[in-house]
XYZ file of N, CA and C in Angstrom:
528
model
N -13.290 -212.504 -110.068
C -12.716 -212.510 -108.738
C -13.202 -213.720 -107.947
N -14.510 -213.952 -107.981
C -15.081 -215.093 -107.261
C -14.535 -216.410 -107.809
N -14.438 -216.511 -109.124
C -13.930 -217.738 -109.756
C -12.448 -217.948 -109.429
N -11.665 -216.881 -109.459
C -10.253 -216.965 -109.110
C -10.084 -217.527 -107.698
N -10.860 -217.003 -106.755
C -10.761 -217.480 -105.381
C -11.249 -218.921 -105.235
N -12.208 -219.315 -106.028
C -12.675 -220.702 -105.986
C -11.540 -221.633 -106.434
N -10.822 -221.231 -107.455
C -9.732 -222.049 -107.979
C -8.533 -222.048 -107.023
N -8.156 -220.883 -106.509
C -6.941 -220.792 -105.695
C -7.147 -221.101 -104.213
N -8.364 -220.821 -103.694
C -8.607 -221.013 -102.257
C -9.762 -221.952 -101.965
N -10.353 -222.484 -103.011
C -11.483 -223.404 -102.896
C -12.665 -222.786 -102.152
N -12.911 -221.499 -102.415
C -14.053 -220.808 -101.821
C -14.444 -219.657 -102.735
N -15.738 -219.457 -102.905
C -16.216 -218.290 -103.647
C -16.143 -217.082 -102.731
N -15.498 -216.036 -103.186
C -15.394 -214.799 -102.418
C -16.006 -213.701 -103.267
N -17.084 -213.114 -102.768
C -17.805 -212.114 -103.561
C -17.290 -210.702 -103.339
N -16.378 -210.535 -102.405
C -15.792 -209.217 -102.183
C -14.364 -209.409 -101.684
N -13.612 -208.336 -101.659
C -12.218 -208.443 -101.235
C -12.096 -208.830 -99.766
N -13.103 -208.547 -98.969
C -13.053 -208.914 -97.551
C -13.723 -210.246 -97.279
N -14.335 -210.854 -98.289
C -14.997 -212.144 -98.111
C -16.400 -211.982 -97.546
N -17.207 -213.021 -97.691
C -18.603 -212.917 -97.262
C -18.727 -212.685 -95.761
N -17.948 -213.367 -94.961
C -17.993 -213.160 -93.514
C -17.424 -211.813 -93.129
N -16.357 -211.411 -93.832
C -15.744 -210.111 -93.570
C -16.690 -208.958 -93.835
N -17.490 -209.080 -94.892
C -18.460 -208.026 -95.210
C -19.500 -207.919 -94.099
N -19.983 -209.058 -93.625
C -21.017 -209.053 -92.582
C -20.468 -208.504 -91.272
N -19.306 -208.974 -90.846
C -18.774 -208.542 -89.551
C -18.291 -207.091 -89.594
N -17.837 -206.633 -90.747
C -17.389 -205.243 -90.862
C -18.518 -204.278 -90.522
N -19.718 -204.598 -90.948
C -20.866 -203.712 -90.737
C -21.633 -204.023 -89.468
N -21.259 -205.083 -88.768
C -22.029 -205.496 -87.603
C -21.112 -205.846 -86.440
N -20.603 -204.798 -85.807
C -19.794 -204.946 -84.598
C -19.860 -203.639 -83.827
N -19.482 -203.676 -82.554
C -19.605 -202.498 -81.697
C -18.764 -201.325 -82.171
N -17.570 -201.601 -82.669
C -16.704 -200.507 -83.104
C -17.286 -199.787 -84.322
N -17.831 -200.533 -85.272
C -18.448 -199.913 -86.435
C -19.684 -199.110 -86.014
N -20.447 -199.667 -85.088
C -21.621 -198.949 -84.576
C -21.194 -197.617 -83.958
N -20.160 -197.643 -83.103
C -19.666 -196.405 -82.485
C -19.210 -195.411 -83.545
N -18.541 -195.925 -84.569
C -18.019 -195.091 -85.643
C -19.148 -194.361 -86.368
N -20.252 -195.060 -86.628
C -21.371 -194.433 -87.325
C -22.237 -193.585 -86.404
N -22.372 -194.000 -85.165
C -23.281 -193.320 -84.243
C -22.852 -191.883 -83.947
N -21.594 -191.671 -83.653
C -21.149 -190.321 -83.327
C -19.644 -190.171 -83.505
N -19.186 -190.153 -84.733
C -17.740 -190.113 -84.978
C -17.063 -188.818 -84.525
N -17.798 -187.722 -84.475
C -17.175 -186.447 -84.118
C -16.740 -186.402 -82.654
N -17.358 -187.223 -81.800
C -17.000 -187.230 -80.385
C -15.978 -188.308 -80.026
N -15.466 -189.023 -81.025
C -14.516 -190.098 -80.761
C -13.116 -189.550 -80.523
N -12.369 -190.280 -79.727
C -10.950 -190.001 -79.557
C -10.284 -190.094 -80.937
N -9.464 -189.125 -81.325
C -8.872 -189.125 -82.678
C -8.081 -190.390 -83.024
N -7.371 -190.944 -82.065
C -6.593 -192.163 -82.332
C -7.532 -193.338 -82.562
N -8.560 -193.450 -81.728
C -9.554 -194.518 -81.896
C -10.299 -194.338 -83.215
N -10.624 -193.099 -83.569
C -11.313 -192.802 -84.828
C -10.491 -193.300 -86.016
N -9.192 -193.007 -86.018
C -8.326 -193.445 -87.120
C -8.238 -194.967 -87.194
N -8.192 -195.608 -86.032
C -8.140 -197.075 -85.978
C -9.394 -197.665 -86.623
N -10.541 -197.123 -86.275
C -11.807 -197.635 -86.801
C -11.972 -197.237 -88.278
N -11.547 -196.040 -88.653
C -11.623 -195.609 -90.047
C -10.800 -196.529 -90.949
N -9.726 -197.104 -90.413
C -8.909 -198.070 -91.163
C -9.503 -199.474 -91.095
N -10.635 -199.612 -90.422
C -11.322 -200.894 -90.226
C -10.429 -201.885 -89.473
N -9.717 -201.377 -88.508
C -8.873 -202.215 -87.659
C -9.702 -202.647 -86.439
N -10.721 -203.457 -86.700
C -11.653 -203.865 -85.661
C -11.085 -205.009 -84.827
N -11.371 -204.984 -83.538
C -10.935 -206.055 -82.635
C -11.474 -207.411 -83.084
N -12.682 -207.418 -83.624
C -13.317 -208.673 -84.020
C -12.510 -209.402 -85.096
N -11.703 -208.672 -85.865
C -10.883 -209.314 -86.896
C -9.753 -210.153 -86.290
N -9.423 -209.886 -85.043
C -8.346 -210.636 -84.380
C -8.880 -211.721 -83.442
N -10.179 -211.699 -83.218
C -10.796 -212.633 -82.284
C -10.848 -214.040 -82.891
N -10.310 -215.007 -82.184
C -10.333 -216.418 -82.599
C -9.629 -216.691 -83.931
N -8.775 -215.795 -84.381
C -8.085 -215.991 -85.660
C -6.639 -216.393 -85.393
N -6.243 -217.513 -85.955
C -4.860 -217.990 -85.838
C -4.317 -218.261 -87.233
N -3.023 -218.357 -87.335
C -2.367 -218.542 -88.637
C -2.661 -219.883 -89.294
N -3.107 -220.857 -88.526
C -3.342 -222.180 -89.096
C -4.745 -222.334 -89.712
N -5.557 -221.291 -89.667
C -6.909 -221.366 -90.228
C -6.895 -221.101 -91.731
N -7.777 -221.779 -92.441
C -7.929 -221.524 -93.874
C -8.783 -220.285 -94.076
N -8.747 -219.778 -95.288
C -9.574 -218.617 -95.620
C -11.052 -218.920 -95.359
N -11.478 -220.101 -95.726
C -12.864 -220.517 -95.525
C -13.232 -220.536 -94.039
N -12.343 -221.051 -93.207
C -12.606 -221.090 -91.767
C -12.683 -219.681 -91.175
N -11.802 -218.810 -91.638
C -11.810 -217.421 -91.165
C -13.125 -216.748 -91.543
N -13.566 -216.957 -92.788
C -14.824 -216.350 -93.228
C -16.005 -216.855 -92.400
N -16.001 -218.120 -92.038
C -17.072 -218.668 -91.196
C -17.066 -218.042 -89.811
N -15.880 -217.815 -89.260
C -15.773 -217.143 -87.958
C -16.313 -215.725 -88.060
N -15.895 -214.994 -89.102
C -16.374 -213.622 -89.297
C -17.895 -213.586 -89.448
N -18.434 -214.491 -90.251
C -19.886 -214.538 -90.445
C -20.591 -214.796 -89.117
N -20.099 -215.772 -88.355
C -20.689 -216.083 -87.056
C -20.636 -214.869 -86.133
N -19.494 -214.185 -86.079
C -19.349 -213.010 -85.208
C -20.320 -211.898 -85.605
N -20.454 -211.641 -86.908
C -21.371 -210.602 -87.373
C -22.822 -210.945 -87.080
N -23.217 -212.174 -87.372
C -24.603 -212.598 -87.114
C -24.891 -212.651 -85.619
N -23.906 -213.047 -84.846
C -24.069 -213.076 -83.400
C -24.258 -211.660 -82.851
N -23.503 -210.696 -83.376
C -23.654 -209.305 -82.949
C -25.061 -208.812 -83.256
N -25.573 -209.139 -84.432
C -26.939 -208.739 -84.811
C -27.943 -209.319 -83.824
N -27.775 -210.593 -83.497
C -28.699 -211.268 -82.581
C -28.634 -210.659 -81.177
N -27.440 -210.333 -80.715
C -27.263 -209.797 -79.366
C -27.540 -208.300 -79.260
N -27.612 -207.609 -80.385
C -27.802 -206.150 -80.378
C -28.924 -205.735 -81.324
N -30.149 -206.207 -81.108
C -31.225 -205.893 -82.061
C -31.522 -204.397 -82.174
N -31.430 -203.680 -81.066
C -31.709 -202.239 -81.111
C -30.628 -201.497 -81.908
N -29.366 -201.827 -81.636
C -28.268 -201.194 -82.388
C -28.358 -201.559 -83.867
N -28.703 -202.809 -84.151
C -28.824 -203.243 -85.539
C -29.919 -202.458 -86.255
N -31.043 -202.265 -85.592
C -32.140 -201.488 -86.182
C -31.702 -200.040 -86.424
N -30.965 -199.480 -85.473
C -30.440 -198.121 -85.649
C -29.528 -198.048 -86.872
N -28.662 -199.049 -87.025
C -27.761 -199.074 -88.185
C -28.538 -199.171 -89.492
N -29.581 -199.981 -89.503
C -30.401 -200.120 -90.708
C -31.015 -198.779 -91.092
N -31.625 -198.091 -90.123
C -32.237 -196.789 -90.421
C -31.186 -195.742 -90.792
N -30.062 -195.771 -90.115
C -28.973 -194.852 -90.413
C -28.492 -195.056 -91.850
N -28.299 -196.322 -92.244
C -27.826 -196.641 -93.594
C -28.860 -196.292 -94.654
N -30.134 -196.567 -94.376
C -31.198 -196.186 -95.320
C -31.245 -194.683 -95.519
N -31.157 -193.954 -94.424
C -31.180 -192.490 -94.508
C -30.019 -191.991 -95.367
N -28.830 -192.543 -95.135
C -27.669 -192.117 -95.919
C -27.795 -192.481 -97.386
N -28.442 -193.592 -97.658
C -28.615 -194.021 -99.044
C -29.626 -193.146 -99.780
N -30.706 -192.801 -99.100
C -31.818 -192.115 -99.763
C -31.723 -190.593 -99.763
N -30.895 -190.019 -98.911
C -30.834 -188.560 -98.827
C -29.627 -188.018 -99.591
N -29.776 -186.830 -100.143
C -28.672 -186.219 -100.896
C -27.564 -185.722 -99.974
N -26.412 -185.554 -100.560
C -25.285 -184.989 -99.833
C -24.471 -186.028 -99.105
N -23.373 -185.562 -98.542
C -22.506 -186.432 -97.756
C -23.092 -186.588 -96.355
N -22.544 -187.487 -95.593
C -23.008 -187.738 -94.238
C -22.538 -186.621 -93.316
N -23.471 -185.955 -92.671
C -23.137 -184.813 -91.809
C -22.275 -185.225 -90.621
N -22.326 -186.480 -90.225
C -21.506 -186.930 -89.097
C -20.024 -186.986 -89.426
N -19.670 -187.008 -90.695
C -18.273 -187.154 -91.087
C -17.688 -185.909 -91.735
N -18.513 -184.907 -91.961
C -18.044 -183.692 -92.622
C -18.504 -182.471 -91.839
N -17.840 -181.368 -92.069
C -18.248 -180.131 -91.411
C -19.621 -179.721 -91.934
N -20.299 -178.907 -91.164
C -21.628 -178.438 -91.561
C -21.564 -177.705 -92.897
N -20.507 -176.947 -93.103
C -20.346 -176.192 -94.358
C -20.246 -177.143 -95.561
N -19.391 -178.159 -95.467
C -19.230 -179.120 -96.562
C -20.535 -179.879 -96.780
N -21.164 -180.309 -95.677
C -22.426 -181.037 -95.791
C -23.476 -180.168 -96.498
N -23.603 -178.903 -96.094
C -24.607 -178.018 -96.675
C -24.363 -177.804 -98.170
N -23.123 -177.602 -98.548
C -22.796 -177.416 -99.969
C -23.167 -178.671 -100.759
N -22.763 -179.831 -100.253
C -23.069 -181.077 -100.982
C -24.574 -181.339 -101.015
N -25.260 -180.992 -99.941
C -26.711 -181.172 -99.892
C -27.402 -180.268 -100.916
N -27.013 -179.010 -100.956
C -27.637 -178.039 -101.876
C -27.373 -178.411 -103.341
N -26.181 -178.907 -103.624
C -25.847 -179.288 -104.998
C -26.623 -180.527 -105.421
N -26.704 -181.515 -104.543
C -27.325 -182.784 -104.935
C -28.832 -182.855 -104.691
N -29.399 -181.960 -103.909
C -30.841 -181.991 -103.638
C -31.691 -181.935 -104.911
N -31.449 -180.994 -105.822
C -32.273 -180.986 -107.041
C -32.149 -182.281 -107.852
N -30.951 -182.843 -107.895
C -30.739 -184.091 -108.641
C -31.570 -185.207 -108.027
N -31.494 -185.343 -106.717
C -32.257 -186.385 -106.027
C -33.760 -186.164 -106.168
N -34.186 -184.928 -105.971
C -35.620 -184.617 -106.058
C -36.173 -184.972 -107.436
N -35.521 -184.470 -108.477
C -35.994 -184.751 -109.832
C -35.866 -186.236 -110.165
N -34.832 -186.876 -109.668
C -34.657 -188.311 -109.919
C -35.783 -189.113 -109.283
N -36.087 -188.834 -108.024
C -37.172 -189.560 -107.362
C -38.512 -189.315 -108.052
N -38.756 -188.082 -108.436
C -40.002 -187.754 -109.144
C -40.070 -188.519 -110.460
N -38.965 -188.499 -111.204
C -38.936 -189.158 -112.511
C -39.051 -190.679 -112.379
N -38.365 -191.259 -111.418
C -38.451 -192.712 -111.208
C -39.884 -193.109 -110.874
N -40.502 -192.394 -109.954
C -41.885 -192.702 -109.566
C -42.820 -192.543 -110.761
N -42.652 -191.442 -111.477
C -43.503 -191.185 -112.644
C -43.365 -192.294 -113.691
N -42.138 -192.633 -114.023
C -41.908 -193.654 -115.058
C -42.396 -195.033 -114.624
N -42.184 -195.380 -113.376
C -42.629 -196.683 -112.885
C -44.159 -196.754 -112.899
N -44.811 -195.667 -112.518
C -46.278 -195.657 -112.522
C -46.848 -195.697 -113.940
N -46.191 -195.008 -114.873
C -46.702 -194.949 -116.241
C -46.365 -196.199 -117.058
N -45.138 -196.678 -116.925
C -44.684 -197.831 -117.711
C -43.885 -198.763 -116.812
N -44.591 -199.481 -115.991
C -43.962 -200.331 -114.984
C -42.994 -201.335 -115.597
N -43.432 -202.088 -116.585
C -42.595 -203.139 -117.182
C -41.303 -202.585 -117.773
N -41.406 -201.476 -118.473
C -40.236 -200.893 -119.116
C -39.224 -200.349 -118.104
N -39.677 -200.049 -116.915
C -38.794 -199.467 -115.906
C -38.531 -200.404 -114.732
N -38.818 -201.663 -114.948
C -38.596 -202.663 -113.905
C -37.109 -202.813 -113.578
N -36.252 -202.590 -114.546
C -34.811 -202.709 -114.325
C -34.345 -201.699 -113.287
N -34.707 -200.430 -113.468
C -34.264 -199.408 -112.501
C -34.841 -199.689 -111.128
N -36.083 -200.124 -111.083
C -36.703 -200.447 -109.801
C -35.992 -201.625 -109.139
N -35.642 -202.614 -109.923
C -34.920 -203.779 -109.399
C -33.547 -203.382 -108.863
N -32.830 -202.570 -109.603
C -31.509 -202.119 -109.155
C -31.646 -201.293 -107.879
N -32.628 -200.404 -107.866
C -32.850 -199.546 -106.708
C -33.127 -200.381 -105.463
N -34.023 -201.352 -105.559
C -34.363 -202.170 -104.396
C -33.264 -203.167 -104.042
N -32.500 -203.608 -105.013
C -31.374 -204.481 -104.672
C -30.321 -203.693 -103.905
N -30.118 -202.438 -104.267
C -29.170 -201.602 -103.526
C -29.695 -201.302 -102.128
N -30.996 -201.093 -101.994
C -31.566 -200.888 -100.659
C -31.380 -202.138 -99.817
N -31.594 -203.306 -100.405
C -31.402 -204.538 -99.635
C -29.938 -204.703 -99.245
N -29.022 -204.305 -100.117
C -27.600 -204.344 -99.785
C -27.318 -203.458 -98.579
N -27.910 -202.266 -98.581
C -27.735 -201.324 -97.478
C -28.298 -201.890 -96.176
N -29.441 -202.556 -96.251
C -30.068 -203.113 -95.053
C -29.270 -204.304 -94.537
N -28.823 -205.170 -95.425
C -28.093 -206.367 -95.010
C -26.679 -206.016 -94.545
N -26.014 -205.158 -95.265
C -24.637 -204.812 -94.921
C -24.593 -203.378 -94.402
N -24.073 -202.460 -95.157
C -24.055 -201.064 -94.729
C -23.939 -200.148 -95.929
N -24.292 -198.882 -95.710
C -24.282 -197.899 -96.785
C -22.870 -197.657 -97.286
N -22.733 -197.685 -98.577
C -21.486 -197.328 -99.242
C -21.842 -196.312 -100.313
N -21.481 -195.065 -100.098
C -21.811 -194.022 -101.049
C -21.321 -194.315 -102.455
N -20.196 -195.001 -102.560
C -19.650 -195.296 -103.893
C -20.584 -196.199 -104.687
N -21.306 -197.104 -104.005
C -22.231 -197.978 -104.717
C -23.445 -197.197 -105.215
N -23.890 -196.237 -104.429
C -24.998 -195.398 -104.872
C -24.560 -194.608 -106.094
N -23.358 -194.088 -106.037
C -22.857 -193.249 -107.123
C -22.663 -194.026 -108.413
N -22.091 -195.214 -108.345
C -21.803 -195.932 -109.581
C -22.950 -196.810 -110.072
N -23.902 -197.108 -109.197
C -24.971 -198.025 -109.590
C -26.292 -197.314 -109.851
N -26.688 -196.456 -108.964
C -28.016 -195.838 -109.054
C -27.991 -194.502 -109.777
N -27.089 -193.623 -109.398
C -27.130 -192.256 -109.914
C -27.033 -192.143 -111.444
N -26.260 -192.994 -112.135
C -26.245 -192.869 -113.605
C -27.617 -193.145 -114.225
N -28.444 -193.907 -113.538
C -29.777 -194.232 -114.069
C -30.796 -193.111 -113.839
N -30.451 -192.148 -112.987
C -31.364 -191.036 -112.749
C -31.510 -190.243 -114.045
Protein backbone atom coordinates (compact mmCIF):
# COMPACT_ATOMS: atom_id res chain seq x y z
CA UNK A 1 0.00 0.00 0.00
CA UNK A 2 2.76 2.43 0.96
CA UNK A 3 4.75 1.59 -2.18
CA UNK A 4 1.67 1.95 -4.41
CA UNK A 5 1.04 5.43 -3.03
CA UNK A 6 4.69 6.38 -3.46
CA UNK A 7 4.48 5.43 -7.14
CA UNK A 8 1.05 6.95 -7.86
CA UNK A 9 1.04 9.98 -5.53
CA UNK A 10 4.73 10.44 -4.78
CA UNK A 11 4.17 10.00 -1.04
CA UNK A 12 4.42 7.08 1.36
CA UNK A 13 1.05 6.50 2.99
CA UNK A 14 1.10 4.09 5.91
CA UNK A 15 -2.66 3.98 6.35
CA UNK A 16 -5.77 4.60 4.31
CA UNK A 17 -6.22 8.01 5.95
CA UNK A 18 -2.56 8.99 5.55
CA UNK A 19 -0.05 9.94 8.23
CA UNK A 20 -1.58 13.36 8.89
CA UNK A 21 -5.09 11.94 8.75
CA UNK A 22 -4.26 9.37 11.41
CA UNK A 23 -2.86 12.04 13.74
CA UNK A 24 -5.69 14.54 13.29
CA UNK A 25 -8.39 11.86 13.53
CA UNK A 26 -7.31 11.07 17.09
CA UNK A 27 -6.44 14.61 18.10
CA UNK A 28 -9.28 17.08 17.67
CA UNK A 29 -12.12 18.43 19.81
CA UNK A 30 -14.83 16.37 18.14
CA UNK A 31 -12.98 13.10 18.68
CA UNK A 32 -12.30 14.10 22.29
CA UNK A 33 -16.03 14.79 22.83
CA UNK A 34 -16.87 11.47 21.18
CA UNK A 35 -14.63 9.52 23.57
CA UNK A 36 -15.28 11.58 26.69
CA UNK A 37 -19.03 11.03 26.94
CA UNK A 38 -20.73 9.65 23.84
CA UNK A 39 -23.93 8.65 25.65
CA UNK A 40 -24.81 12.29 26.35
CA UNK A 41 -24.25 13.47 22.77
CA UNK A 42 -26.98 14.65 20.46
CA UNK A 43 -27.80 11.59 18.26
CA UNK A 44 -27.25 13.48 14.99
CA UNK A 45 -23.91 14.86 16.18
CA UNK A 46 -22.96 11.39 17.47
CA UNK A 47 -23.59 9.84 14.04
CA UNK A 48 -21.59 12.60 12.35
CA UNK A 49 -18.60 11.98 14.62
CA UNK A 50 -18.98 8.17 14.46
CA UNK A 51 -18.59 8.52 10.66
CA UNK A 52 -15.44 10.60 11.35
CA UNK A 53 -16.97 13.59 9.61
CA UNK A 54 -14.78 16.01 11.57
CA UNK A 55 -14.77 19.75 10.86
CA UNK A 56 -10.97 19.69 10.85
CA UNK A 57 -11.05 17.61 7.65
CA UNK A 58 -12.61 20.57 5.83
CA UNK A 59 -10.42 23.25 7.37
CA UNK A 60 -7.97 24.83 4.89
CA UNK A 61 -8.61 22.06 2.34
CA UNK A 62 -9.18 23.02 -1.29
CA UNK A 63 -9.38 20.97 -4.46
CA UNK A 64 -6.09 22.28 -5.79
CA UNK A 65 -4.01 20.73 -2.97
CA UNK A 66 -1.98 17.58 -3.50
CA UNK A 67 -2.35 14.56 -1.26
CA UNK A 68 1.00 15.41 0.31
CA UNK A 69 -0.08 18.99 1.08
CA UNK A 70 -3.34 17.77 2.61
CA UNK A 71 -1.46 15.31 4.83
CA UNK A 72 0.85 18.10 6.03
CA UNK A 73 -2.17 20.25 6.92
CA UNK A 74 -3.76 17.34 8.81
CA UNK A 75 -0.52 16.62 10.66
CA UNK A 76 -0.13 20.29 11.61
CA UNK A 77 -3.75 20.48 12.83
CA UNK A 78 -3.39 17.32 14.95
CA UNK A 79 -0.07 18.36 16.48
CA UNK A 80 -1.38 21.86 17.07
CA UNK A 81 -4.41 20.45 18.90
CA UNK A 82 -2.09 18.39 21.13
CA UNK A 83 -0.01 21.48 21.90
CA UNK A 84 -3.06 23.65 22.65
CA UNK A 85 -4.90 20.97 24.67
CA UNK A 86 -2.33 19.21 26.90
CA UNK A 87 -4.90 18.25 29.54
CA UNK A 88 -7.34 16.79 26.99
CA UNK A 89 -4.46 15.00 25.27
CA UNK A 90 -3.37 13.43 28.56
CA UNK A 91 -6.96 12.35 29.21
CA UNK A 92 -7.09 10.72 25.77
CA UNK A 93 -3.82 8.90 26.41
CA UNK A 94 -5.08 7.45 29.71
CA UNK A 95 -8.48 6.67 28.21
CA UNK A 96 -6.84 4.81 25.29
CA UNK A 97 -4.43 2.93 27.57
CA UNK A 98 -7.29 1.84 29.79
CA UNK A 99 -9.26 0.60 26.79
CA UNK A 100 -6.24 -1.25 25.46
CA UNK A 101 -5.30 -2.96 28.71
CA UNK A 102 -8.71 -3.82 30.16
CA UNK A 103 -10.97 -6.66 29.03
CA UNK A 104 -14.33 -6.17 27.41
CA UNK A 105 -15.80 -3.52 25.19
CA UNK A 106 -15.82 0.16 26.07
CA UNK A 107 -18.62 0.86 28.55
CA UNK A 108 -19.13 4.33 27.07
CA UNK A 109 -20.30 2.85 23.77
CA UNK A 110 -22.31 -0.16 24.92
CA UNK A 111 -25.08 -0.84 27.38
CA UNK A 112 -24.08 -1.95 30.85
CA UNK A 113 -25.46 -5.42 30.11
CA UNK A 114 -23.35 -5.87 26.94
CA UNK A 115 -20.29 -4.42 28.66
CA UNK A 116 -20.70 -6.76 31.66
CA UNK A 117 -21.10 -9.84 29.46
CA UNK A 118 -18.03 -8.96 27.39
CA UNK A 119 -16.06 -8.14 30.53
CA UNK A 120 -16.95 -11.43 32.25
CA UNK A 121 -16.11 -13.47 29.14
CA UNK A 122 -12.78 -11.79 28.45
CA UNK A 123 -11.58 -11.20 32.04
CA UNK A 124 -10.18 -14.73 32.53
CA UNK A 125 -8.43 -14.55 29.15
CA UNK A 126 -6.80 -11.23 29.99
CA UNK A 127 -5.90 -12.27 33.53
CA UNK A 128 -4.25 -15.52 32.48
CA UNK A 129 -2.59 -13.80 29.52
CA UNK A 130 -1.04 -11.08 31.67
CA UNK A 131 0.11 -13.65 34.22
CA UNK A 132 1.60 -15.86 31.51
CA UNK A 133 3.31 -12.97 29.68
CA UNK A 134 4.88 -11.71 32.91
CA UNK A 135 5.93 -15.21 33.93
CA UNK A 136 7.49 -16.04 30.57
CA UNK A 137 9.28 -12.71 30.25
CA UNK A 138 10.73 -13.06 33.75
CA UNK A 139 11.81 -16.67 33.20
CA UNK A 140 13.06 -16.46 29.60
CA UNK A 141 13.38 -12.84 28.63
CA UNK A 142 15.24 -13.33 25.33
CA UNK A 143 12.88 -16.00 24.05
CA UNK A 144 9.86 -13.82 24.77
CA UNK A 145 11.25 -10.51 23.59
CA UNK A 146 9.05 -10.67 20.48
CA UNK A 147 5.77 -10.66 22.43
CA UNK A 148 7.08 -7.91 24.68
CA UNK A 149 8.13 -5.86 21.66
CA UNK A 150 4.75 -6.29 19.98
CA UNK A 151 2.95 -5.47 23.22
CA UNK A 152 4.90 -2.24 23.78
CA UNK A 153 4.73 -1.22 20.13
CA UNK A 154 0.94 -1.52 20.34
CA UNK A 155 0.94 0.53 23.55
CA UNK A 156 3.01 3.20 21.82
CA UNK A 157 0.54 3.16 18.92
CA UNK A 158 -2.28 3.70 21.42
CA UNK A 159 -0.42 6.57 23.09
CA UNK A 160 0.58 8.28 19.84
CA UNK A 161 -2.71 7.77 18.02
CA UNK A 162 -5.74 6.15 19.62
CA UNK A 163 -7.07 2.80 20.79
CA UNK A 164 -8.36 0.51 18.10
CA UNK A 165 -9.81 -2.68 19.50
CA UNK A 166 -9.29 -4.45 16.18
CA UNK A 167 -5.52 -3.99 16.48
CA UNK A 168 -5.51 -5.50 19.95
CA UNK A 169 -7.56 -8.41 18.67
CA UNK A 170 -5.50 -9.21 15.59
CA UNK A 171 -2.05 -8.35 16.94
CA UNK A 172 -1.84 -9.08 20.65
CA UNK A 173 -4.58 -11.53 21.57
CA UNK A 174 -3.41 -14.42 19.31
CA UNK A 175 -0.09 -14.33 21.17
CA UNK A 176 -1.77 -14.80 24.55
